[in-house]
XYZ file of C-alpha atoms in Angstrom:
598
model
C 36.358 75.461 71.154
C 35.288 79.023 70.451
C 34.518 80.503 67.035
C 37.616 82.673 67.264
C 39.823 79.671 67.885
C 38.221 77.821 64.954
C 38.794 80.726 62.553
C 42.535 80.584 63.231
C 42.787 77.044 61.692
C 43.143 76.592 57.843
C 40.164 75.065 56.027
C 40.300 71.295 55.750
C 40.610 70.081 52.107
C 38.282 67.128 51.749
C 39.321 66.495 48.125
C 42.832 65.537 49.193
C 41.482 62.693 51.266
C 41.561 59.222 49.569
C 40.483 55.703 50.326
C 43.832 54.793 51.864
C 43.047 56.691 55.091
C 41.439 59.837 56.488
C 43.796 62.736 55.878
C 46.440 60.536 54.285
C 46.611 62.967 51.363
C 48.525 65.425 53.650
C 52.234 65.289 53.922
C 53.942 64.748 57.295
C 55.038 68.392 57.370
C 51.495 69.564 56.737
C 50.079 67.285 59.400
C 52.660 68.502 61.977
C 51.792 72.107 61.269
C 48.070 71.363 61.605
C 48.620 69.598 64.979
C 50.680 72.531 66.286
C 47.969 74.998 65.283
C 45.320 72.852 67.015
C 47.315 72.465 70.229
C 47.699 76.238 70.394
C 43.930 76.601 70.574
C 43.825 74.738 73.966
C 44.552 76.650 77.146
C 47.191 75.461 79.608
C 45.240 74.233 82.642
C 46.886 73.194 85.906
C 45.201 71.441 88.765
C 44.673 73.217 92.126
C 44.362 76.663 90.598
C 41.555 79.129 89.928
C 40.610 79.822 86.281
C 37.860 81.705 84.493
C 35.309 79.683 82.552
C 32.338 80.445 80.313
C 28.886 78.933 80.860
C 28.015 76.758 77.837
C 25.157 74.773 79.329
C 22.745 74.763 82.305
C 20.727 71.786 83.582
C 18.718 71.207 86.727
C 21.637 69.502 88.393
C 24.759 70.895 86.738
C 26.306 73.889 85.034
C 28.638 73.139 82.085
C 31.689 75.381 81.797
C 34.302 75.797 79.071
C 37.680 76.791 80.498
C 39.571 76.331 77.187
C 40.525 72.766 78.047
C 40.083 69.817 75.692
C 36.874 68.989 77.519
C 34.215 70.965 79.347
C 33.809 70.809 83.114
C 30.780 70.218 85.275
C 29.877 72.148 88.442
C 26.902 71.281 90.699
C 24.060 73.745 90.229
C 23.854 74.131 94.054
C 27.063 76.161 93.960
C 25.290 78.856 91.935
C 22.422 79.530 94.323
C 23.732 83.044 94.874
C 23.441 83.648 91.089
C 19.757 83.020 90.283
C 20.076 84.968 87.014
C 22.949 82.853 85.665
C 22.756 82.360 81.883
C 24.810 80.900 79.044
C 27.768 83.060 78.156
C 28.345 84.332 81.724
C 31.907 84.031 82.951
C 32.673 82.714 86.425
C 35.761 81.697 88.366
C 36.191 78.037 89.231
C 38.760 75.877 90.957
C 40.364 72.996 88.988
C 40.176 70.001 91.266
C 41.013 67.297 88.705
C 41.806 67.522 84.991
C 40.399 64.063 84.395
C 38.505 61.838 86.776
C 38.080 58.057 86.235
C 35.296 58.890 83.773
C 37.597 61.216 81.814
C 35.624 64.250 83.101
C 37.143 67.626 84.034
C 36.232 68.315 87.731
C 35.640 71.962 88.731
C 34.424 73.725 91.928
C 33.048 77.235 92.175
C 32.755 77.007 95.983
C 36.474 76.443 96.466
C 37.258 79.098 93.914
C 35.200 81.608 95.901
C 37.106 80.777 99.137
C 40.522 80.983 97.527
C 39.659 84.176 95.677
C 38.201 85.673 98.832
C 41.397 85.068 100.821
C 43.439 86.496 97.955
C 41.289 89.627 97.970
C 41.535 89.893 101.746
C 45.329 89.613 101.624
C 45.427 92.213 98.869
C 43.180 94.511 100.943
C 45.608 94.194 103.873
C 48.698 94.741 101.715
C 47.277 97.730 99.857
C 45.217 99.184 102.764
C 41.988 98.922 100.772
C 38.474 99.688 102.010
C 36.099 96.701 101.844
C 32.305 96.685 101.796
C 31.166 94.305 104.533
C 27.849 93.105 105.879
C 27.244 92.782 109.637
C 25.792 89.301 110.131
C 25.444 89.062 113.918
C 26.692 90.145 117.282
C 29.273 88.124 119.190
C 31.129 88.386 122.468
C 33.192 91.554 122.380
C 32.161 92.738 118.919
C 30.509 91.915 115.590
C 30.819 89.289 112.830
C 31.170 90.917 109.401
C 30.878 89.099 106.059
C 33.614 90.131 103.575
C 33.891 88.155 100.317
C 31.815 85.390 102.009
C 34.432 85.115 104.763
C 33.396 85.833 108.360
C 35.645 88.487 109.903
C 35.708 89.722 113.518
C 35.106 93.414 114.242
C 36.085 94.172 117.901
C 33.799 96.539 119.804
C 36.677 98.952 120.343
C 37.171 99.156 116.556
C 33.596 100.060 115.666
C 33.802 103.784 116.401
C 36.040 106.374 118.004
C 33.534 106.772 120.828
C 32.422 103.941 123.108
C 29.523 101.893 121.686
C 27.011 100.672 124.264
C 24.576 98.888 121.900
C 26.120 96.625 119.230
C 22.753 95.371 118.000
C 22.017 98.560 116.079
C 24.635 97.562 113.471
C 23.380 94.008 112.815
C 21.902 93.535 109.313
C 23.548 96.654 107.917
C 26.385 97.300 105.497
C 29.627 98.706 106.859
C 32.915 99.740 105.316
C 35.934 98.154 106.988
C 39.655 97.674 106.622
C 41.583 94.459 107.228
C 43.989 94.921 110.161
C 45.080 91.323 110.867
C 45.038 87.886 109.197
C 45.715 84.585 110.937
C 45.777 81.825 108.289
C 46.384 79.107 110.874
C 42.969 79.728 112.399
C 41.340 81.216 109.296
C 40.794 84.342 111.346
C 40.415 87.893 109.990
C 40.187 91.044 112.111
C 38.749 94.208 110.588
C 38.217 97.775 111.793
C 35.707 100.495 111.039
C 37.272 102.904 113.534
C 40.370 103.469 111.368
C 38.175 104.853 108.608
C 36.544 107.305 111.002
C 39.889 108.335 112.464
C 41.225 109.063 109.022
C 38.193 111.168 108.208
C 38.556 112.993 111.518
C 42.217 113.864 111.064
C 41.477 116.741 108.727
C 38.582 117.890 110.888
C 40.720 117.638 114.040
C 43.516 119.635 112.459
C 41.079 122.338 111.422
C 39.556 122.550 114.917
C 42.928 122.720 116.655
C 44.258 125.355 114.277
C 41.236 127.574 114.842
C 40.925 126.914 118.586
C 40.737 130.045 120.752
C 39.837 130.831 124.344
C 36.248 131.923 124.634
C 35.213 130.082 121.480
C 31.815 128.380 121.727
C 31.636 124.869 120.232
C 29.046 122.134 119.958
C 29.979 118.685 121.162
C 28.600 115.321 122.210
C 29.113 113.789 125.647
C 31.044 110.558 125.079
C 32.125 109.635 128.618
C 31.137 110.564 132.160
C 33.200 110.361 135.375
C 32.927 111.571 138.962
C 35.074 114.612 138.219
C 33.511 115.650 134.899
C 32.577 114.632 131.362
C 34.566 114.171 128.161
C 33.038 115.864 125.141
C 33.712 114.972 121.501
C 34.150 118.223 119.607
C 34.364 116.505 116.230
C 37.555 114.480 116.479
C 38.994 116.349 119.466
C 38.057 115.572 123.060
C 37.692 118.226 125.741
C 37.132 117.947 129.483
C 34.174 119.671 131.092
C 34.997 119.655 134.816
C 32.143 119.108 137.244
C 32.687 122.568 138.759
C 32.201 124.161 135.330
C 28.920 122.414 134.537
C 26.619 124.498 136.721
C 26.833 127.545 138.969
C 25.150 125.458 141.618
C 26.785 122.517 143.374
C 26.238 119.028 141.947
C 27.567 115.718 143.253
C 27.788 113.953 139.874
C 27.492 115.129 136.230
C 24.658 112.645 135.657
C 22.423 114.891 137.782
C 22.178 117.400 134.916
C 23.733 115.696 131.830
C 23.308 112.484 129.831
C 25.561 110.367 127.622
C 25.362 111.162 123.883
C 23.745 114.495 124.699
C 24.615 117.434 122.455
C 25.771 120.482 124.412
C 27.243 123.907 123.754
C 30.473 124.615 125.592
C 33.022 127.402 125.735
C 36.788 126.897 125.508
C 38.328 127.935 128.833
C 41.930 126.913 128.225
C 44.203 124.533 126.303
C 47.873 123.645 126.629
C 50.619 124.631 124.221
C 50.467 121.322 122.387
C 46.665 121.712 122.116
C 46.156 118.182 123.328
C 44.130 118.959 126.451
C 41.184 121.289 126.210
C 39.326 122.657 129.233
C 35.681 123.413 128.594
C 32.959 125.236 130.480
C 29.186 125.222 130.277
C 28.083 127.428 133.162
C 30.118 130.293 131.672
C 27.522 130.574 128.908
C 25.060 131.851 131.515
C 25.156 134.999 133.645
C 26.619 134.577 137.130
C 23.849 134.141 139.720
C 25.489 136.758 141.951
C 24.703 139.349 139.293
C 21.005 138.667 139.721
C 21.044 138.559 143.533
C 18.212 140.709 144.878
C 19.232 144.116 146.224
C 16.847 143.549 149.102
C 19.357 141.138 150.623
C 21.592 143.168 152.921
C 23.476 142.648 156.177
C 20.904 141.665 158.766
C 18.508 140.112 156.239
C 17.095 136.681 156.858
C 17.598 134.140 154.093
C 16.530 130.536 153.569
C 18.375 127.831 151.684
C 19.757 124.301 151.596
C 23.003 123.037 153.103
C 25.194 121.858 150.197
C 28.470 121.151 151.999
C 29.669 120.633 155.561
C 33.347 121.171 156.393
C 35.331 121.092 159.644
C 35.100 124.845 160.010
C 31.472 125.367 158.973
C 28.708 124.710 156.465
C 27.742 126.282 153.125
C 24.151 127.384 152.635
C 22.926 127.731 149.039
C 20.229 130.425 148.945
C 19.937 130.125 145.133
C 21.890 128.068 142.549
C 25.406 129.489 142.473
C 24.973 131.803 145.487
C 26.281 130.373 148.755
C 27.111 131.716 152.167
C 29.374 130.284 154.869
C 27.945 129.542 158.294
C 31.042 129.359 160.493
C 30.914 126.853 163.331
C 31.099 129.726 165.829
C 27.918 131.218 164.338
C 25.804 128.081 164.635
C 25.060 128.203 168.356
C 25.603 130.492 171.338
C 27.248 127.491 172.979
C 31.014 127.730 173.063
C 31.442 123.970 172.885
C 30.175 123.206 169.372
C 33.330 121.971 167.649
C 32.012 119.774 164.827
C 29.468 121.351 162.425
C 28.197 117.876 161.540
C 26.764 117.647 165.052
C 24.518 120.577 164.186
C 23.899 120.443 160.401
C 23.992 117.958 157.552
C 23.824 118.163 153.749
C 20.321 118.821 152.320
C 19.063 120.421 155.543
C 16.855 123.428 154.827
C 17.591 126.198 157.312
C 17.126 129.903 157.878
C 20.056 132.212 158.601
C 20.965 135.860 159.108
C 23.336 137.694 156.743
C 26.364 138.816 158.771
C 28.625 140.125 155.992
C 28.012 140.630 152.261
C 30.522 141.492 149.529
C 28.894 141.497 146.090
C 32.155 142.338 144.299
C 34.035 139.418 145.841
C 30.861 137.286 145.771
C 31.218 136.304 149.403
C 28.653 136.083 152.159
C 28.864 134.985 155.806
C 25.775 133.800 157.635
C 24.737 133.012 161.180
C 22.080 130.808 162.756
C 22.498 131.649 166.429
C 21.478 135.244 165.662
C 17.920 133.971 165.149
C 17.708 133.528 168.931
C 18.465 135.955 171.776
C 22.014 136.236 173.082
C 21.792 134.685 176.553
C 24.394 137.128 177.919
C 22.157 140.088 177.074
C 19.072 138.819 178.872
C 17.819 141.288 181.512
C 17.407 138.552 184.133
C 20.974 137.268 183.757
C 22.482 139.175 186.721
C 19.706 138.036 189.016
C 19.773 134.429 187.835
C 23.532 134.084 188.187
C 24.111 136.339 191.149
C 27.098 135.612 193.382
C 26.206 132.855 195.814
C 23.459 131.284 193.708
C 23.633 127.543 193.179
C 23.330 125.812 189.789
C 23.905 122.477 188.093
C 25.677 122.155 184.741
C 27.383 119.743 182.357
C 31.170 119.371 182.229
C 32.153 120.316 178.653
C 35.934 120.684 178.737
C 38.881 119.887 181.007
C 42.113 121.895 181.173
C 45.183 121.876 183.376
C 43.860 124.808 185.404
C 40.217 123.780 185.711
C 37.054 122.774 183.920
C 34.379 124.570 181.891
C 30.805 123.968 182.904
C 27.851 124.703 180.607
C 24.949 125.950 182.705
C 22.719 126.554 179.653
C 23.251 127.094 175.932
C 25.686 129.987 175.600
C 26.364 130.375 179.333
C 29.606 128.759 180.482
C 31.583 129.114 183.663
C 35.038 128.171 184.863
C 35.633 126.043 187.940
C 39.276 126.449 188.922
C 41.029 123.253 189.989
C 41.589 124.759 193.427
C 37.840 125.232 193.877
C 36.923 121.570 193.441
C 37.694 120.156 196.903
C 38.576 121.417 200.384
C 40.399 118.261 201.402
C 41.886 116.716 198.257
C 44.863 118.177 196.457
C 43.673 117.739 192.848
C 46.404 118.052 190.220
C 44.075 117.790 187.209
C 40.257 118.024 186.935
C 40.184 114.553 185.350
C 41.062 113.178 188.827
C 37.763 114.603 190.081
C 35.265 114.349 187.184
C 35.002 113.741 183.438
C 33.422 115.362 180.371
C 29.668 114.890 180.156
C 29.042 114.523 183.879
C 26.766 116.796 185.870
C 28.310 119.019 188.526
C 26.703 121.267 191.112
C 28.382 124.641 191.682
C 27.980 128.026 193.313
C 28.621 131.365 191.564
C 31.772 133.061 192.851
C 32.016 135.945 190.370
C 29.960 137.313 187.424
C 31.411 139.635 184.727
C 28.680 140.286 182.154
C 30.721 142.715 180.084
C 33.507 140.199 179.495
C 31.145 137.179 179.497
C 32.937 135.502 182.393
C 31.523 133.402 185.159
C 33.669 132.041 187.991
C 32.231 128.982 189.715
C 33.153 126.823 192.673
C 32.229 123.346 193.789
C 33.860 123.112 197.199
C 32.086 126.304 198.276
C 28.867 124.296 198.461
C 30.212 123.137 201.850
C 31.711 124.977 204.817
C 35.471 125.084 205.029
C 36.347 122.020 207.136
C 39.785 123.398 207.906
C 38.211 125.658 210.522
C 37.298 122.495 212.421
C 40.491 120.643 211.503
C 42.488 123.395 213.209
C 41.156 122.319 216.590
C 41.566 118.597 215.892
C 44.961 118.186 214.252
C 46.883 120.331 216.690
C 50.676 120.068 216.748
C 51.692 117.162 218.932
C 48.428 115.253 218.601
C 48.672 111.639 217.468
C 46.444 110.101 214.796
C 46.192 106.801 212.985
C 47.231 107.309 209.337
C 47.659 105.147 206.249
C 50.561 105.681 203.848
C 49.069 106.297 200.378
C 52.149 107.057 198.299
C 55.828 107.927 198.416
C 58.197 109.889 196.198
C 61.836 110.933 196.535
C 61.137 113.402 199.349
C 57.825 112.873 201.099
C 55.057 110.375 201.729
C 51.366 111.138 201.313
C 49.186 110.022 204.252
C 45.469 109.516 204.630
C 44.284 111.054 207.882
C 40.915 110.544 209.547
C 37.937 112.204 207.853
C 39.422 111.715 204.386
C 42.022 114.500 204.415
C 45.641 114.168 203.400
C 48.814 114.847 205.273
C 52.507 114.572 204.528
C 55.608 113.155 206.156
C 59.224 113.405 205.095
C 60.841 110.048 204.361
C 63.140 110.235 207.378
C 60.048 110.439 209.598
C 58.927 106.972 208.474
C 61.511 105.030 210.516
C 60.027 102.514 212.947
C 61.182 101.718 216.474
C 62.764 98.450 215.294
C 64.854 100.335 212.728
C 62.813 99.363 209.647
C 60.975 101.841 207.432
C 57.242 102.157 206.929
C 55.995 101.456 203.437
C 52.958 102.257 201.285
C 49.775 100.645 202.592
C 50.805 100.481 206.263
C 48.637 102.098 208.929
C 50.617 103.604 211.841
C 50.377 106.307 214.450
C 51.691 109.681 213.328
C 52.269 112.797 215.388
C 51.310 116.220 213.980
C 54.365 118.398 213.606
C 52.906 121.299 211.687
C 49.378 122.498 210.804
C 48.832 125.273 208.224
C 45.219 126.330 207.696
C 46.009 128.821 204.931
C 48.115 126.375 202.938
C 45.872 123.431 203.904
C 48.890 121.398 204.853
C 49.547 119.002 207.724
C 53.069 117.631 208.332
C 53.396 114.481 210.489
C 55.994 112.033 211.801
C 55.856 108.408 212.856
C 59.385 108.404 214.221
C 58.485 111.058 216.803
C 55.774 108.820 218.245
C 58.318 106.412 219.671
C 61.308 108.732 220.081
C 59.402 111.148 222.308
C 57.401 108.751 224.506
C 58.690 110.409 227.675
C 58.716 113.993 226.418
C 55.038 114.775 227.239
C 55.700 113.941 230.999
C 58.747 116.213 231.044
C 56.791 118.955 229.347
C 54.000 118.608 231.883
C 56.455 118.845 234.736
C 57.959 122.031 233.398
C 54.600 123.608 232.779
C 53.144 122.855 236.265
C 54.334 126.142 237.833
C 52.771 128.124 235.008
C 49.273 129.409 235.604
C 46.487 128.044 233.564
C 45.734 130.353 230.672
C 43.659 130.442 227.559
C 46.766 129.817 225.469
C 47.380 126.528 227.290
C 44.197 124.918 225.971
C 45.698 123.758 222.642
C 48.478 122.081 224.570
C 45.936 120.264 226.665
C 44.192 119.129 223.489
C 47.544 117.901 222.252
C 47.670 115.515 225.154
C 44.056 114.393 225.228
C 43.151 114.673 221.497
C 39.954 116.179 220.134
C 37.025 117.072 222.388
C 33.661 115.388 222.122
C 32.244 118.474 220.462
C 35.029 118.492 217.885
C 34.431 114.843 217.054
C 30.736 115.386 216.629
C 31.420 118.334 214.312
C 33.863 116.264 212.277
C 31.462 113.335 212.083
C 28.735 115.615 210.760
C 31.203 117.204 208.364
C 32.311 113.780 207.126
C 28.719 112.754 206.465
C 28.159 116.046 204.666
C 31.258 115.537 202.486
C 30.319 111.963 201.626
C 26.766 113.031 200.831
C 28.027 115.720 198.451
C 30.417 113.276 196.800
C 27.730 110.628 196.275
C 25.269 113.171 194.846
C-alpha cells in the first residue's frame, strides 16, 4: 500500500481498544466505514489483462511488483534482461496470469504483457496509419525480417523502395521506419512497408517536377531499369524513358554498352503527353551533332574508312565516325549485276573503305560505293578485243528468264544467251530445260555494244548448223524410224535419228490395222514437209502403208522425163541418204554429243 493510500485512512485510536477484543471499542457503523475506506485503497485487478506495476523489490531470481492488489506479485528476473538498469520505483507493464496460486501468491508475467501490448500497438499503428521504428534483423526469401515491438514482421522486397533493390543485405542490422499494411492473427503474421513512406515523400516532389516540366529542360536522374529498347530514369519520383536511339549519336545494340544501373545522368526533356505521365528523354541531344563537326575535306569522290553498323536488304550502313553514317547501296558494292543480298558481301563490324558518291550536309545524308575502288570492267581498253564477235568464252549461269539466260563471264561483264541460241536441234521452251543456275556454259560472242553495256551470246553457234546436212537427209517422201515422245490435242512430237525432233498430226498416227500409235512406240514415218528456216519436219505414219504402191506409179510416170539435176532429191527419196550424208551426220552426232557432255 502506498503512502498516499495510507494518508487517506483516519488515524487508528489505540486508547479505544480494551481487553475484550482488538478494536472492539469501535461501533459497528465506525467499523463498516473503516472497512469501506480500506477496500477503496485496493485496485480492481482482473486475470488475463495487462496492468502497470511498480518495482518494490529486486532479487537475483525475482522482481517484486506492486500492482495495487492486496498482495505483491513476483516476476522471474530473466524477463527483465532487456532492462539491465531496472531499479526500485520503476513502472512496468505485466500480465495477470493468476490472482492467487495454490500458495496464495499473485502470478504476473512481463513476457506475455510485452506480446499483448506489442500486438495492440501494431493494430493501433494499422488503424491510425502510424509510422513505426523497426530494426532489420535478417534477410529472408523475397524480403526482410523487421523487428517491431519485439514482433517479427515481413518486409517484401517490392516494398523496400520505389526502385528495384538488387542487394537486400545492405539493410540488415539497420533501423528502418515502416508502416503496417496487413495483419494476419491466425498465423501471427505482420506485413510492413517502407516504400509507402517514400512514395508519400515523393508525391510533393513529383507534383513539383510535373508542374514545372518543359520541353528542353535538363534534369538529373538515376537509371533504375534497363531494357533492350532503352532505360527508365528516376527523375525524383517521376520516371522517364530514354530510348536507345537517343542515348548516343552512334549506333549501339544495347544500353548497357554505354550506361550502368544506378548511374546518375543528365538528360533533356524531349516530349511528354498531355497527362504528363509519360516523359521522353534524350541524352545525345546534350552534345553537338557529329555532322556539324564533319571535316570539310570530305567531298564527293573522297575515300573514307569506317565500320559496318547495319546490313539491310537494300544495302549496308558504314559509320565513318560516331553519328555519321553513309549508305552503301547493294548496286554499289560490286560491278557484278547479280549481287542481290548485301549479306553475301558485307557483315556487321567489317571495316571497309568506300568512295563518297553523294553528300548532303544539310540533310545529313551520304551515299557511298565500294565498287568504285576498282576499275569499271566495261571501260577497259582491251574489252573490245577480248570480247570481239566470234570469240569463245566460258561463264557461269547467274539467272534464268523466259526469254533466255544471263551468263557472267567475269565480275561486271554479263551477257545474254537467248533461248533460241541454245540448241540447233531441240526446241527449248525455257532455259531451265537446258541448264540451271550455277552451271558453267561455253558460248560464242554474237554481238558487243559497249556503249549500252550489252553482250549477246550464243551456245549453239559453237557448232555448225546441222540443218544444212539434214536438208539432204530428211527429204520429203523419205522414210525414217521414229519414236513418239509426246502427244497433245493436235500433234505428236517424234524423235528422229540423230537426236532431232519432228512432228506429226494426230490423224497421221493411224496404223494399217486401224489402231492408233501411242507414246513410246517406234514406227516408220514418211517425211511430208521439211523447213530449214523454221527448223521443222512434218511426218506421217499412215502414209507409209497407204502409199505402198505410189512410188512405183511415180517411177513409171517419170520414166519418159530426162534425167536432170532437179531429179536427184527424188532419187534420194527412194533410196534414202547417201553414204556421204550418213558419214556427215555420224560425225555431226558425235560432235553434238561431245558438246553436250562437255
